[in-house]
């Protein structure tokens, strides 16, 4: 049991302490008659309502993900991760073929949690299985956030507000519809970790923190961030030292030992992303410390400032009122801002998965704090503003952001599938032997991934062009070959090593000529 003192029951929590026992009274339910009864019924059944909403959310997004897949609107990364699970289910743990410098995804990052999903995938070895698993797991993030808000605010209404914010969070929506990304599970695990942190249950906190690190290694920075938060809260040494050492230790172990052990070269993906800072981690750190103007020139760009606006405006900038909670995710935010690749500083990809939990927690805590601070205010309108006005404004702006920032559901609903194109794609895929080594363009990848050798054509910074033609077949959508790669494509077409099997619509299938 921790020896640190708890705040008196009458005290409102501050940034330095989390309440062990909720002290706030619930916001009053509607005041009269039938509405009072409805409000009381909702409060009594709030958790059940959140669970029901979670199921509904999962169903909607599972259907949306399947629709997006079958419209050929998902990219090659989904095929990569299906090859990982398909190979693992057949005993070839984490085996992949499209990276060149590694034959294991563990040479890209340590994704233990993803590998643990392989037995479920093995029961139903389909791409849709992956998407449904991802959506189902990610949807449950509303539950720990609900519990956090209810514990901190003392009211089920606070919990319901928190759950609504989670469901409406565009970074969450985009992440779970961006192919298959195990970071989305990390979002949920980090929320549970922080819930147990607030409950002062050290073992469960560390367990969920470690599980989060097993989704992607950079989650170790977040666990260390919670250690710093514990230091600022003046918690006992276990809460400070253990997450800090475990988090940073896992990052170093992964980057310096585990990932290199599975690679033919010492460089790995992060070296490519941050190479503008230097060729080695030491050189990158030196640049960060000695050339602040150079770094600022690359970080303080209009696009990256717009990214910060997209994160904070739907939350009314309320996370800034709880800066110590935001500090937990700051290492990941800085990694995103230091990247030159737009996908890292856009809410439309999955790289916000370790940031959004703490923005949401900080938002909910800030709302509750402001309500407490205005509870006894004069005039009356100020008290009503804190109690009802701010939550209503937050809900309104968050829901409006679905339109002005374009929820992925709106994008899907307003985009028309090209049924002729889809039919052509299926017809061409059917011509490729199921066990053949295949090079494929982006949106074809998820539909041809259950094979031992799959390559991305024509290649990019992630998937090396040097092995783009290693397949025995090339199946290409001409629309997906960039202008810069047209010379490679023409060279293949003109090569005596390849023959055209057939063409249909936008697609072409080539077969390697056997000597």
PDB file of N, CA and C in Angstrom, residues 253-309:
ATOM      1  N   UNK A 253      15.847  -1.580 -25.896  1.00  0.00           N
ATOM      2  CA  UNK A 253      15.998  -3.008 -26.206  1.00  0.00           C
ATOM      3  C   UNK A 253      15.489  -3.310 -27.612  1.00  0.00           C
ATOM      4  N   UNK A 254      14.350  -2.737 -27.956  1.00  0.00           N
ATOM      5  CA  UNK A 254      13.774  -2.980 -29.282  1.00  0.00           C
ATOM      6  C   UNK A 254      14.654  -2.417 -30.386  1.00  0.00           C
ATOM      7  N   UNK A 255      15.054  -1.148 -30.222  1.00  0.00           N
ATOM      8  CA  UNK A 255      15.774  -0.444 -31.283  1.00  0.00           C
ATOM      9  C   UNK A 255      17.209  -0.926 -31.417  1.00  0.00           C
ATOM     10  N   UNK A 256      17.853  -1.219 -30.302  1.00  0.00           N
ATOM     11  CA  UNK A 256      19.274  -1.553 -30.326  1.00  0.00           C
ATOM     12  C   UNK A 256      19.552  -3.046 -30.418  1.00  0.00           C
ATOM     13  N   UNK A 257      18.597  -3.883 -29.999  1.00  0.00           N
ATOM     14  CA  UNK A 257      18.879  -5.322 -29.925  1.00  0.00           C
ATOM     15  C   UNK A 257      17.887  -6.137 -30.749  1.00  0.00           C
ATOM     16  N   UNK A 258      16.599  -6.058 -30.421  1.00  0.00           N
ATOM     17  CA  UNK A 258      15.625  -6.977 -31.004  1.00  0.00           C
ATOM     18  C   UNK A 258      15.416  -6.730 -32.492  1.00  0.00           C
ATOM     19  N   UNK A 259      15.114  -5.498 -32.880  1.00  0.00           N
ATOM     20  CA  UNK A 259      14.872  -5.216 -34.298  1.00  0.00           C
ATOM     21  C   UNK A 259      16.114  -5.490 -35.146  1.00  0.00           C
ATOM     22  N   UNK A 260      17.307  -5.027 -34.749  1.00  0.00           N
ATOM     23  CA  UNK A 260      18.500  -5.351 -35.549  1.00  0.00           C
ATOM     24  C   UNK A 260      18.762  -6.847 -35.679  1.00  0.00           C
ATOM     25  N   UNK A 261      18.351  -7.628 -34.683  1.00  0.00           N
ATOM     26  CA  UNK A 261      18.580  -9.076 -34.746  1.00  0.00           C
ATOM     27  C   UNK A 261      17.822  -9.726 -35.893  1.00  0.00           C
ATOM     28  N   UNK A 262      16.767  -9.067 -36.366  1.00  0.00           N
ATOM     29  CA  UNK A 262      15.961  -9.629 -37.448  1.00  0.00           C
ATOM     30  C   UNK A 262      16.211  -8.933 -38.783  1.00  0.00           C
ATOM     31  N   UNK A 263      17.241  -8.081 -38.854  1.00  0.00           N
ATOM     32  CA  UNK A 263      17.518  -7.339 -40.074  1.00  0.00           C
ATOM     33  C   UNK A 263      18.886  -7.691 -40.631  1.00  0.00           C
ATOM     34  N   UNK A 264      18.988  -7.623 -41.945  1.00  0.00           N
ATOM     35  CA  UNK A 264      20.282  -7.856 -42.587  1.00  0.00           C
ATOM     36  C   UNK A 264      21.150  -6.612 -42.531  1.00  0.00           C
ATOM     37  N   UNK A 265      20.534  -5.447 -42.315  1.00  0.00           N
ATOM     38  CA  UNK A 265      21.262  -4.185 -42.205  1.00  0.00           C
ATOM     39  C   UNK A 265      20.960  -3.553 -40.857  1.00  0.00           C
ATOM     40  N   UNK A 266      21.844  -2.677 -40.400  1.00  0.00           N
ATOM     41  CA  UNK A 266      21.652  -2.033 -39.106  1.00  0.00           C
ATOM     42  C   UNK A 266      20.593  -0.936 -39.163  1.00  0.00           C
ATOM     43  N   UNK A 267      20.435  -0.289 -40.330  1.00  0.00           N
ATOM     44  CA  UNK A 267      19.406   0.736 -40.454  1.00  0.00           C
ATOM     45  C   UNK A 267      18.028   0.115 -40.286  1.00  0.00           C
ATOM     46  N   UNK A 268      17.103   0.881 -39.757  1.00  0.00           N
ATOM     47  CA  UNK A 268      15.731   0.432 -39.737  1.00  0.00           C
ATOM     48  C   UNK A 268      14.829   1.615 -40.048  1.00  0.00           C
ATOM     49  N   UNK A 269      13.525   1.396 -40.025  1.00  0.00           N
ATOM     50  CA  UNK A 269      12.581   2.354 -40.586  1.00  0.00           C
ATOM     51  C   UNK A 269      12.731   3.756 -40.012  1.00  0.00           C
ATOM     52  N   UNK A 270      12.925   3.875 -38.689  1.00  0.00           N
ATOM     53  CA  UNK A 270      13.015   5.199 -38.085  1.00  0.00           C
ATOM     54  C   UNK A 270      14.236   5.957 -38.592  1.00  0.00           C
ATOM     55  N   UNK A 271      15.277   5.237 -38.978  1.00  0.00           N
ATOM     56  CA  UNK A 271      16.452   5.908 -39.539  1.00  0.00           C
ATOM     57  C   UNK A 271      16.098   6.619 -40.839  1.00  0.00           C
ATOM     58  N   UNK A 272      15.224   6.022 -41.627  1.00  0.00           N
ATOM     59  CA  UNK A 272      14.809   6.649 -42.878  1.00  0.00           C
ATOM     60  C   UNK A 272      13.933   7.871 -42.618  1.00  0.00           C
ATOM     61  N   UNK A 273      13.056   7.767 -41.629  1.00  0.00           N
ATOM     62  CA  UNK A 273      12.105   8.842 -41.363  1.00  0.00           C
ATOM     63  C   UNK A 273      12.807  10.105 -40.882  1.00  0.00           C
ATOM     64  N   UNK A 274      13.827   9.938 -40.027  1.00  0.00           N
ATOM     65  CA  UNK A 274      14.462  11.095 -39.387  1.00  0.00           C
ATOM     66  C   UNK A 274      15.877  11.349 -39.902  1.00  0.00           C
ATOM     67  N   UNK A 275      16.180  10.869 -41.092  1.00  0.00           N
ATOM     68  CA  UNK A 275      17.539  11.008 -41.617  1.00  0.00           C
ATOM     69  C   UNK A 275      17.936  12.460 -41.837  1.00  0.00           C
ATOM     70  N   UNK A 276      16.974  13.351 -41.998  1.00  0.00           N
ATOM     71  CA  UNK A 276      17.315  14.773 -42.179  1.00  0.00           C
ATOM     72  C   UNK A 276      18.011  15.337 -40.944  1.00  0.00           C
ATOM     73  N   UNK A 277      17.859  14.654 -39.807  1.00  0.00           N
ATOM     74  CA  UNK A 277      18.529  15.090 -38.585  1.00  0.00           C
ATOM     75  C   UNK A 277      19.939  14.525 -38.460  1.00  0.00           C
ATOM     76  N   UNK A 278      20.228  13.439 -39.170  1.00  0.00           N
ATOM     77  CA  UNK A 278      21.541  12.819 -39.068  1.00  0.00           C
ATOM     78  C   UNK A 278      21.468  11.350 -39.426  1.00  0.00           C
ATOM     79  N   UNK A 279      22.627  10.740 -39.636  1.00  0.00           N
ATOM     80  CA  UNK A 279      22.679   9.346 -40.069  1.00  0.00           C
ATOM     81  C   UNK A 279      22.626   8.352 -38.917  1.00  0.00           C
ATOM     82  N   UNK A 280      22.864   8.805 -37.706  1.00  0.00           N
ATOM     83  CA  UNK A 280      22.855   7.926 -36.537  1.00  0.00           C
ATOM     84  C   UNK A 280      22.027   8.583 -35.435  1.00  0.00           C
ATOM     85  N   UNK A 281      21.551   7.789 -34.457  1.00  0.00           N
ATOM     86  CA  UNK A 281      20.825   8.407 -33.335  1.00  0.00           C
ATOM     87  C   UNK A 281      21.631   9.490 -32.640  1.00  0.00           C
ATOM     88  N   UNK A 282      22.939   9.282 -32.490  1.00  0.00           N
ATOM     89  CA  UNK A 282      23.777  10.296 -31.839  1.00  0.00           C
ATOM     90  C   UNK A 282      23.813  11.580 -32.665  1.00  0.00           C
ATOM     91  N   UNK A 283      23.933  11.427 -33.985  1.00  0.00           N
ATOM     92  CA  UNK A 283      23.951  12.610 -34.854  1.00  0.00           C
ATOM     93  C   UNK A 283      22.603  13.333 -34.829  1.00  0.00           C
ATOM     94  N   UNK A 284      21.516  12.563 -34.773  1.00  0.00           N
ATOM     95  CA  UNK A 284      20.187  13.175 -34.695  1.00  0.00           C
ATOM     96  C   UNK A 284      20.041  13.984 -33.415  1.00  0.00           C
ATOM     97  N   UNK A 285      20.470  13.409 -32.300  1.00  0.00           N
ATOM     98  CA  UNK A 285      20.389  14.113 -31.020  1.00  0.00           C
ATOM     99  C   UNK A 285      21.252  15.374 -31.037  1.00  0.00           C
ATOM    100  N   UNK A 286      22.424  15.270 -31.643  1.00  0.00           N
ATOM    101  CA  UNK A 286      23.317  16.430 -31.731  1.00  0.00           C
ATOM    102  C   UNK A 286      22.650  17.562 -32.508  1.00  0.00           C
ATOM    103  N   UNK A 287      21.988  17.217 -33.598  1.00  0.00           N
ATOM    104  CA  UNK A 287      21.292  18.236 -34.389  1.00  0.00           C
ATOM    105  C   UNK A 287      20.174  18.885 -33.580  1.00  0.00           C
ATOM    106  N   UNK A 288      19.417  18.072 -32.867  1.00  0.00           N
ATOM    107  CA  UNK A 288      18.316  18.604 -32.065  1.00  0.00           C
ATOM    108  C   UNK A 288      18.807  19.594 -31.014  1.00  0.00           C
ATOM    109  N   UNK A 289      19.969  19.308 -30.432  1.00  0.00           N
ATOM    110  CA  UNK A 289      20.471  20.127 -29.330  1.00  0.00           C
ATOM    111  C   UNK A 289      21.250  21.352 -29.798  1.00  0.00           C
ATOM    112  N   UNK A 290      21.865  21.260 -30.964  1.00  0.00           N
ATOM    113  CA  UNK A 290      22.787  22.332 -31.376  1.00  0.00           C
ATOM    114  C   UNK A 290      22.277  23.184 -32.530  1.00  0.00           C
ATOM    115  N   UNK A 291      21.205  22.766 -33.199  1.00  0.00           N
ATOM    116  CA  UNK A 291      20.704  23.535 -34.345  1.00  0.00           C
ATOM    117  C   UNK A 291      19.205  23.808 -34.195  1.00  0.00           C
ATOM    118  N   UNK A 292      18.814  24.524 -33.158  1.00  0.00           N
ATOM    119  CA  UNK A 292      17.379  24.735 -32.911  1.00  0.00           C
ATOM    120  C   UNK A 292      16.668  25.468 -34.050  1.00  0.00           C
ATOM    121  N   UNK A 293      17.331  26.413 -34.679  1.00  0.00           N
ATOM    122  CA  UNK A 293      16.686  27.142 -35.772  1.00  0.00           C
ATOM    123  C   UNK A 293      16.407  26.216 -36.953  1.00  0.00           C
ATOM    124  N   UNK A 294      17.361  25.351 -37.249  1.00  0.00           N
ATOM    125  CA  UNK A 294      17.195  24.382 -38.337  1.00  0.00           C
ATOM    126  C   UNK A 294      16.035  23.438 -38.039  1.00  0.00           C
ATOM    127  N   UNK A 295      15.965  22.974 -36.795  1.00  0.00           N
ATOM    128  CA  UNK A 295      14.882  22.070 -36.401  1.00  0.00           C
ATOM    129  C   UNK A 295      13.542  22.797 -36.461  1.00  0.00           C
ATOM    130  N   UNK A 296      13.504  24.023 -35.928  1.00  0.00           N
ATOM    131  CA  UNK A 296      12.253  24.787 -35.924  1.00  0.00           C
ATOM    132  C   UNK A 296      11.744  25.031 -37.341  1.00  0.00           C
ATOM    133  N   UNK A 297      12.667  25.229 -38.270  1.00  0.00           N
ATOM    134  CA  UNK A 297      12.290  25.455 -39.666  1.00  0.00           C
ATOM    135  C   UNK A 297      11.515  24.269 -40.228  1.00  0.00           C
ATOM    136  N   UNK A 298      11.849  23.064 -39.751  1.00  0.00           N
ATOM    137  CA  UNK A 298      11.182  21.864 -40.246  1.00  0.00           C
ATOM    138  C   UNK A 298       9.947  21.494 -39.426  1.00  0.00           C
ATOM    139  N   UNK A 299       9.850  22.004 -38.218  1.00  0.00           N
ATOM    140  CA  UNK A 299       8.744  21.634 -37.329  1.00  0.00           C
ATOM    141  C   UNK A 299       7.623  22.662 -37.366  1.00  0.00           C
ATOM    142  N   UNK A 300       7.965  23.941 -37.371  1.00  0.00           N
ATOM    143  CA  UNK A 300       6.953  24.998 -37.307  1.00  0.00           C
ATOM    144  C   UNK A 300       6.491  25.381 -38.704  1.00  0.00           C
ATOM    145  N   UNK A 301       5.959  24.413 -39.411  1.00  0.00           N
ATOM    146  CA  UNK A 301       5.439  24.649 -40.757  1.00  0.00           C
ATOM    147  C   UNK A 301       3.925  24.815 -40.692  1.00  0.00           C
ATOM    148  N   UNK A 302       3.362  25.365 -41.747  1.00  0.00           N
ATOM    149  CA  UNK A 302       1.910  25.569 -41.783  1.00  0.00           C
ATOM    150  C   UNK A 302       1.173  24.241 -41.671  1.00  0.00           C
ATOM    151  N   UNK A 303       1.676  23.227 -42.363  1.00  0.00           N
ATOM    152  CA  UNK A 303       1.018  21.926 -42.318  1.00  0.00           C
ATOM    153  C   UNK A 303       1.016  21.322 -40.929  1.00  0.00           C
ATOM    154  N   UNK A 304       2.125  21.452 -40.222  1.00  0.00           N
ATOM    155  CA  UNK A 304       2.213  20.858 -38.886  1.00  0.00           C
ATOM    156  C   UNK A 304       1.435  21.665 -37.855  1.00  0.00           C
ATOM    157  N   UNK A 305       1.377  22.977 -38.017  1.00  0.00           N
ATOM    158  CA  UNK A 305       0.535  23.780 -37.138  1.00  0.00           C
ATOM    159  C   UNK A 305      -0.943  23.469 -37.395  1.00  0.00           C
ATOM    160  N   UNK A 306      -1.283  23.214 -38.649  1.00  0.00           N
ATOM    161  CA  UNK A 306      -2.643  22.792 -38.968  1.00  0.00           C
ATOM    162  C   UNK A 306      -2.985  21.454 -38.342  1.00  0.00           C
ATOM    163  N   UNK A 307      -2.009  20.573 -38.288  1.00  0.00           N
ATOM    164  CA  UNK A 307      -2.180  19.270 -37.635  1.00  0.00           C
ATOM    165  C   UNK A 307      -2.513  19.447 -36.155  1.00  0.00           C
ATOM    166  N   UNK A 308      -1.782  20.326 -35.470  1.00  0.00           N
ATOM    167  CA  UNK A 308      -2.061  20.592 -34.057  1.00  0.00           C
ATOM    168  C   UNK A 308      -3.460  21.180 -33.889  1.00  0.00           C
ATOM    169  N   UNK A 309      -3.850  22.027 -34.826  1.00  0.00           N
ATOM    170  CA  UNK A 309      -5.194  22.603 -34.784  1.00  0.00           C
ATOM    171  C   UNK A 309      -6.253  21.516 -34.949  1.00  0.00           C
TER     172      UNK A 309
END
